[in-house]
């Protein structure tokens, strides 16, 4: 099951004076059986990227596809992945 991200951009508070771009035109492909790790400084976009890959966030621009299907609002694809965050903001 491949993961293809093309031109992914995520802007927090888009259109507001205090907006911030967390991901800027990110593109990559992860093929079957690839092993990948995310490293980076705090605030570099690692968690934001994972939230896109698991279908929690809708991208401002670009596409996120797993097995050739869009992830956001796609229960068939989302049921194949899990994400355990450091905080429990989903249940508040």
Short mmCIF file of N, CA, C and O in Angstrom, two decimals:
data_model
loop_
_atom_site.label_atom_id
_atom_site.label_comp_id
_atom_site.label_asym_id
_atom_site.label_seq_id
_atom_site.Cartn_x
_atom_site.Cartn_y
_atom_site.Cartn_z
N UNK A 1 0.84 -1.16 0.00
CA UNK A 1 0.00 0.00 0.00
C UNK A 1 0.90 1.24 0.00
O UNK A 1 1.58 1.50 0.98
N UNK A 2 0.95 1.96 -1.07
CA UNK A 2 1.83 3.12 -1.18
C UNK A 2 1.15 4.38 -0.64
O UNK A 2 -0.07 4.48 -0.60
N UNK A 3 1.98 5.30 -0.22
CA UNK A 3 1.52 6.62 0.25
C UNK A 3 2.13 7.64 -0.68
O UNK A 3 3.35 7.67 -0.88
N UNK A 4 1.29 8.48 -1.27
CA UNK A 4 1.78 9.52 -2.18
C UNK A 4 1.25 10.87 -1.71
O UNK A 4 0.03 11.07 -1.60
N UNK A 5 2.15 11.76 -1.42
CA UNK A 5 1.81 13.12 -1.01
C UNK A 5 2.36 14.05 -2.08
O UNK A 5 3.55 13.98 -2.42
N UNK A 6 1.50 14.90 -2.63
CA UNK A 6 1.92 15.83 -3.68
C UNK A 6 1.52 17.25 -3.32
O UNK A 6 0.35 17.53 -3.08
N UNK A 7 2.51 18.12 -3.28
CA UNK A 7 2.32 19.55 -3.09
C UNK A 7 1.45 19.87 -1.87
O UNK A 7 0.62 20.78 -1.91
N UNK A 8 1.66 19.15 -0.79
CA UNK A 8 0.86 19.33 0.42
C UNK A 8 1.24 20.61 1.14
O UNK A 8 2.40 20.85 1.44
N UNK A 9 0.24 21.42 1.39
CA UNK A 9 0.41 22.66 2.15
C UNK A 9 -0.66 22.71 3.23
O UNK A 9 -1.82 22.42 2.96
N UNK A 10 -0.25 23.04 4.44
CA UNK A 10 -1.20 23.22 5.53
C UNK A 10 -0.93 24.56 6.18
O UNK A 10 0.19 24.85 6.60
N UNK A 11 -1.97 25.38 6.25
CA UNK A 11 -1.87 26.71 6.85
C UNK A 11 -2.84 26.77 8.02
O UNK A 11 -4.05 26.59 7.83
N UNK A 12 -2.32 26.97 9.21
CA UNK A 12 -3.18 27.17 10.36
C UNK A 12 -3.76 28.58 10.32
O UNK A 12 -3.05 29.53 10.01
N UNK A 13 -5.04 28.70 10.61
CA UNK A 13 -5.75 30.00 10.63
C UNK A 13 -5.62 30.74 9.30
O UNK A 13 -5.36 31.94 9.28
N UNK A 14 -5.81 30.02 8.20
CA UNK A 14 -5.69 30.62 6.88
C UNK A 14 -6.63 31.81 6.74
O UNK A 14 -7.77 31.77 7.16
N UNK A 15 -6.11 32.88 6.17
CA UNK A 15 -6.89 34.09 5.95
C UNK A 15 -6.91 35.03 7.14
O UNK A 15 -7.45 36.13 7.04
N UNK A 16 -6.35 34.62 8.24
CA UNK A 16 -6.31 35.47 9.43
C UNK A 16 -4.96 36.17 9.48
O UNK A 16 -3.98 35.70 8.93
N UNK A 17 -4.88 37.30 10.18
CA UNK A 17 -3.61 38.02 10.26
C UNK A 17 -2.51 37.22 10.96
O UNK A 17 -1.34 37.46 10.75
N UNK A 18 -2.88 36.25 11.79
CA UNK A 18 -1.89 35.46 12.53
C UNK A 18 -1.79 34.03 11.99
O UNK A 18 -1.51 33.10 12.72
N UNK A 19 -1.98 33.86 10.69
CA UNK A 19 -1.88 32.52 10.09
C UNK A 19 -0.42 32.06 10.09
O UNK A 19 0.50 32.87 10.16
N UNK A 20 -0.26 30.74 10.01
CA UNK A 20 1.10 30.19 9.98
C UNK A 20 1.12 28.95 9.10
O UNK A 20 0.25 28.09 9.19
N UNK A 21 2.12 28.86 8.25
CA UNK A 21 2.25 27.74 7.31
C UNK A 21 3.10 26.66 7.97
O UNK A 21 4.27 26.84 8.23
N UNK A 22 2.45 25.51 8.23
CA UNK A 22 3.15 24.40 8.89
C UNK A 22 3.81 23.49 7.87
O UNK A 22 4.88 22.94 8.13
N UNK A 23 3.17 23.27 6.73
CA UNK A 23 3.73 22.46 5.65
C UNK A 23 3.67 23.30 4.39
O UNK A 23 2.64 23.91 4.10
N UNK A 24 4.73 23.31 3.63
CA UNK A 24 4.80 24.17 2.45
C UNK A 24 5.23 23.36 1.23
O UNK A 24 6.41 23.08 1.05
N UNK A 25 4.25 22.93 0.44
CA UNK A 25 4.52 22.27 -0.84
C UNK A 25 5.36 20.99 -0.67
O UNK A 25 6.35 20.79 -1.35
N UNK A 26 4.94 20.12 0.25
CA UNK A 26 5.65 18.87 0.54
C UNK A 26 5.22 17.79 -0.46
O UNK A 26 4.03 17.58 -0.67
N UNK A 27 6.18 17.08 -1.04
CA UNK A 27 5.88 15.97 -1.94
C UNK A 27 6.83 14.80 -1.64
O UNK A 27 8.02 15.01 -1.43
N UNK A 28 6.26 13.59 -1.58
CA UNK A 28 7.06 12.39 -1.43
C UNK A 28 6.20 11.17 -1.73
O UNK A 28 4.99 11.25 -1.80
N UNK A 29 6.87 10.03 -1.89
CA UNK A 29 6.18 8.76 -2.09
C UNK A 29 6.84 7.72 -1.20
O UNK A 29 8.06 7.62 -1.15
N UNK A 30 6.02 6.95 -0.51
CA UNK A 30 6.50 5.83 0.29
C UNK A 30 5.90 4.58 -0.33
O UNK A 30 4.69 4.44 -0.40
N UNK A 31 6.76 3.71 -0.80
CA UNK A 31 6.31 2.49 -1.47
C UNK A 31 6.13 1.36 -0.46
O UNK A 31 6.60 1.44 0.67
N UNK A 32 5.47 0.31 -0.90
CA UNK A 32 5.28 -0.87 -0.06
C UNK A 32 6.60 -1.32 0.53
O UNK A 32 7.62 -1.34 -0.16
N UNK A 33 6.57 -1.67 1.79
CA UNK A 33 7.71 -2.21 2.52
C UNK A 33 8.82 -1.20 2.80
O UNK A 33 9.89 -1.58 3.28
N UNK A 34 8.61 0.07 2.48
CA UNK A 34 9.58 1.10 2.87
C UNK A 34 9.47 1.34 4.37
O UNK A 34 8.41 1.23 4.96
N UNK A 35 10.58 1.67 4.97
CA UNK A 35 10.63 2.01 6.39
C UNK A 35 11.00 3.48 6.48
O UNK A 35 12.03 3.89 5.93
N UNK A 36 10.16 4.27 7.15
CA UNK A 36 10.35 5.72 7.17
C UNK A 36 10.28 6.23 8.60
O UNK A 36 9.46 5.78 9.39
N UNK A 37 11.12 7.19 8.91
CA UNK A 37 11.06 7.88 10.20
C UNK A 37 10.99 9.37 9.96
O UNK A 37 11.51 9.88 8.98
N UNK A 38 10.31 10.06 10.85
CA UNK A 38 10.22 11.52 10.77
C UNK A 38 11.06 12.12 11.88
O UNK A 38 10.89 11.78 13.05
N UNK A 39 11.97 12.99 11.51
CA UNK A 39 12.78 13.69 12.50
C UNK A 39 12.72 15.17 12.19
O UNK A 39 12.53 15.58 11.04
N UNK A 40 12.86 15.98 13.19
CA UNK A 40 12.87 17.42 12.99
C UNK A 40 12.67 18.14 14.31
O UNK A 40 12.28 17.54 15.31
N UNK A 41 12.94 19.41 14.29
CA UNK A 41 12.79 20.25 15.46
C UNK A 41 11.32 20.40 15.83
O UNK A 41 10.44 20.19 15.00
N UNK A 42 11.08 20.81 17.05
CA UNK A 42 9.73 21.13 17.49
C UNK A 42 9.16 22.21 16.56
O UNK A 42 9.84 23.19 16.25
N UNK A 43 7.94 21.99 16.09
CA UNK A 43 7.31 22.97 15.21
C UNK A 43 7.66 22.81 13.75
O UNK A 43 7.30 23.65 12.93
N UNK A 44 8.34 21.73 13.38
CA UNK A 44 8.74 21.57 11.99
C UNK A 44 7.66 20.94 11.11
O UNK A 44 7.82 20.86 9.90
N UNK A 45 6.55 20.45 11.72
CA UNK A 45 5.45 19.93 10.93
C UNK A 45 5.27 18.42 10.96
O UNK A 45 4.44 17.88 10.23
N UNK A 46 6.01 17.73 11.81
CA UNK A 46 5.91 16.26 11.87
C UNK A 46 4.50 15.80 12.25
O UNK A 46 3.91 14.97 11.56
N UNK A 47 3.96 16.32 13.32
CA UNK A 47 2.62 15.93 13.76
C UNK A 47 1.55 16.37 12.77
O UNK A 47 0.57 15.66 12.53
N UNK A 48 1.73 17.53 12.19
CA UNK A 48 0.78 18.00 11.18
C UNK A 48 0.76 17.06 9.99
O UNK A 48 -0.30 16.69 9.48
N UNK A 49 1.93 16.61 9.55
CA UNK A 49 2.01 15.65 8.45
C UNK A 49 1.30 14.34 8.81
O UNK A 49 0.51 13.81 8.02
N UNK A 50 1.55 13.84 10.01
CA UNK A 50 0.90 12.59 10.43
C UNK A 50 -0.61 12.75 10.48
O UNK A 50 -1.36 11.86 10.07
N UNK A 51 -1.09 13.90 10.91
CA UNK A 51 -2.54 14.13 10.95
C UNK A 51 -3.13 14.19 9.55
O UNK A 51 -4.30 13.84 9.35
N UNK A 52 -2.35 14.59 8.58
CA UNK A 52 -2.82 14.52 7.18
C UNK A 52 -2.83 13.08 6.69
O UNK A 52 -3.77 12.66 6.02
N UNK A 53 -1.79 12.32 7.03
CA UNK A 53 -1.71 10.93 6.58
C UNK A 53 -2.82 10.07 7.17
O UNK A 53 -3.23 9.08 6.56
N UNK A 54 -3.29 10.42 8.34
CA UNK A 54 -4.36 9.65 8.98
C UNK A 54 -5.74 10.23 8.72
O UNK A 54 -6.73 9.71 9.23
N UNK A 55 -5.81 11.30 7.93
CA UNK A 55 -7.10 11.85 7.54
C UNK A 55 -7.76 12.73 8.59
O UNK A 55 -8.95 13.02 8.49
N UNK A 56 -7.02 13.19 9.57
CA UNK A 56 -7.59 14.07 10.59
C UNK A 56 -7.69 15.49 10.05
O UNK A 56 -8.69 16.17 10.28
N UNK A 57 -6.67 15.95 9.35
CA UNK A 57 -6.66 17.30 8.78
C UNK A 57 -6.96 17.25 7.29
O UNK A 57 -6.55 16.32 6.59
N UNK A 58 -7.64 18.28 6.82
CA UNK A 58 -7.85 18.49 5.39
C UNK A 58 -6.76 19.46 4.91
O UNK A 58 -6.53 20.49 5.53
N UNK A 59 -6.12 19.12 3.83
CA UNK A 59 -5.04 19.96 3.32
C UNK A 59 -5.60 21.25 2.71
O UNK A 59 -6.67 21.26 2.15
N UNK A 60 -4.82 22.33 2.83
CA UNK A 60 -5.17 23.57 2.17
C UNK A 60 -4.89 23.47 0.68
O UNK A 60 -5.63 24.02 -0.14
N UNK A 61 -3.82 22.78 0.33
CA UNK A 61 -3.45 22.56 -1.06
C UNK A 61 -2.80 21.19 -1.17
O UNK A 61 -2.26 20.66 -0.20
N UNK A 62 -2.84 20.61 -2.37
CA UNK A 62 -2.18 19.35 -2.62
C UNK A 62 -3.06 18.14 -2.35
O UNK A 62 -4.25 18.27 -2.07
N UNK A 63 -2.45 16.96 -2.46
CA UNK A 63 -3.18 15.71 -2.26
C UNK A 63 -2.41 14.77 -1.35
O UNK A 63 -1.19 14.78 -1.31
N UNK A 64 -3.18 13.95 -0.64
CA UNK A 64 -2.64 12.89 0.20
C UNK A 64 -3.39 11.63 -0.18
O UNK A 64 -4.60 11.54 0.03
N UNK A 65 -2.69 10.66 -0.76
CA UNK A 65 -3.34 9.43 -1.22
C UNK A 65 -2.63 8.22 -0.64
O UNK A 65 -1.41 8.15 -0.59
N UNK A 66 -3.43 7.27 -0.22
CA UNK A 66 -2.93 5.98 0.24
C UNK A 66 -3.64 4.93 -0.59
O UNK A 66 -4.86 4.95 -0.72
N UNK A 67 -2.85 4.03 -1.17
CA UNK A 67 -3.38 3.00 -2.08
C UNK A 67 -4.20 3.64 -3.20
O UNK A 67 -5.21 3.11 -3.63
N UNK A 68 -3.76 4.83 -3.65
CA UNK A 68 -4.41 5.50 -4.77
C UNK A 68 -5.68 6.25 -4.43
O UNK A 68 -6.32 6.82 -5.30
N UNK A 69 -6.07 6.28 -3.15
CA UNK A 69 -7.30 6.95 -2.74
C UNK A 69 -7.01 8.12 -1.83
O UNK A 69 -6.11 8.05 -0.98
N UNK A 70 -7.80 9.19 -1.97
CA UNK A 70 -7.69 10.32 -1.05
C UNK A 70 -7.99 9.84 0.36
O UNK A 70 -8.86 8.99 0.57
N UNK A 71 -7.29 10.41 1.34
CA UNK A 71 -7.43 9.96 2.72
C UNK A 71 -8.54 10.70 3.46
O UNK A 71 -9.35 10.08 4.14
N UNK A 72 -8.61 12.00 3.31
CA UNK A 72 -9.56 12.79 4.09
C UNK A 72 -10.99 12.38 3.76
O UNK A 72 -11.36 12.25 2.60
N UNK A 73 -11.79 12.16 4.78
CA UNK A 73 -13.19 11.73 4.66
C UNK A 73 -13.33 10.43 3.88
O UNK A 73 -14.28 10.25 3.11
N UNK A 74 -12.40 9.51 4.07
CA UNK A 74 -12.44 8.21 3.40
C UNK A 74 -12.30 7.11 4.46
O UNK A 74 -11.19 6.67 4.77
N UNK A 75 -13.42 6.65 5.03
CA UNK A 75 -13.35 5.65 6.10
C UNK A 75 -12.65 4.36 5.68
O UNK A 75 -11.98 3.73 6.51
N UNK A 76 -12.77 3.97 4.43
CA UNK A 76 -12.14 2.74 3.95
C UNK A 76 -10.63 2.79 4.11
O UNK A 76 -10.00 1.81 4.52
N UNK A 77 -10.03 3.92 3.81
CA UNK A 77 -8.57 4.08 3.97
C UNK A 77 -8.21 4.36 5.42
O UNK A 77 -7.25 3.79 5.95
N UNK A 78 -8.97 5.20 6.09
CA UNK A 78 -8.66 5.59 7.47
C UNK A 78 -8.68 4.41 8.44
O UNK A 78 -7.96 4.39 9.43
N UNK A 79 -9.48 3.40 8.16
CA UNK A 79 -9.56 2.26 9.08
C UNK A 79 -8.30 1.40 9.06
O UNK A 79 -8.11 0.56 9.92
N UNK A 80 -7.42 1.63 8.12
CA UNK A 80 -6.20 0.84 8.00
C UNK A 80 -5.02 1.44 8.78
O UNK A 80 -3.95 0.87 8.79
N UNK A 81 -5.22 2.61 9.38
CA UNK A 81 -4.14 3.30 10.06
C UNK A 81 -4.55 3.69 11.47
O UNK A 81 -5.73 3.83 11.76
N UNK A 82 -3.57 3.89 12.31
CA UNK A 82 -3.82 4.36 13.67
C UNK A 82 -2.83 5.48 13.99
O UNK A 82 -1.72 5.50 13.46
N UNK A 83 -3.25 6.36 14.85
CA UNK A 83 -2.41 7.47 15.29
C UNK A 83 -2.67 7.66 16.77
O UNK A 83 -3.82 7.87 17.18
N UNK A 84 -1.64 7.56 17.58
CA UNK A 84 -1.78 7.77 19.01
C UNK A 84 -1.04 9.06 19.36
O UNK A 84 0.19 9.08 19.39
N UNK A 85 -1.78 10.12 19.60
CA UNK A 85 -1.14 11.41 19.87
C UNK A 85 -0.61 11.49 21.30
O UNK A 85 -0.98 10.70 22.16
N UNK A 86 0.25 12.47 21.54
CA UNK A 86 0.77 12.70 22.89
C UNK A 86 -0.30 13.26 23.82
O UNK A 86 -0.26 13.06 25.01
N UNK A 87 -1.25 13.99 23.25
CA UNK A 87 -2.34 14.54 24.05
C UNK A 87 -3.66 13.93 23.57
O UNK A 87 -3.74 13.36 22.52
N UNK A 88 -4.70 14.08 24.37
CA UNK A 88 -5.98 13.45 24.05
C UNK A 88 -7.01 14.48 23.59
O UNK A 88 -8.17 14.41 23.95
N UNK A 89 -6.61 15.40 22.76
CA UNK A 89 -7.50 16.48 22.35
C UNK A 89 -8.72 15.99 21.59
O UNK A 89 -9.71 16.68 21.50
N UNK A 90 -8.71 14.78 21.04
CA UNK A 90 -9.85 14.26 20.28
C UNK A 90 -11.04 13.96 21.18
O UNK A 90 -12.16 13.93 20.73
N UNK A 91 -10.79 13.67 22.44
CA UNK A 91 -11.85 13.24 23.34
C UNK A 91 -12.33 14.33 24.29
O UNK A 91 -13.09 14.06 25.18
N UNK A 92 -11.89 15.54 24.10
CA UNK A 92 -12.29 16.63 24.99
C UNK A 92 -13.59 17.24 24.55
O UNK A 92 -13.99 17.25 23.48
#
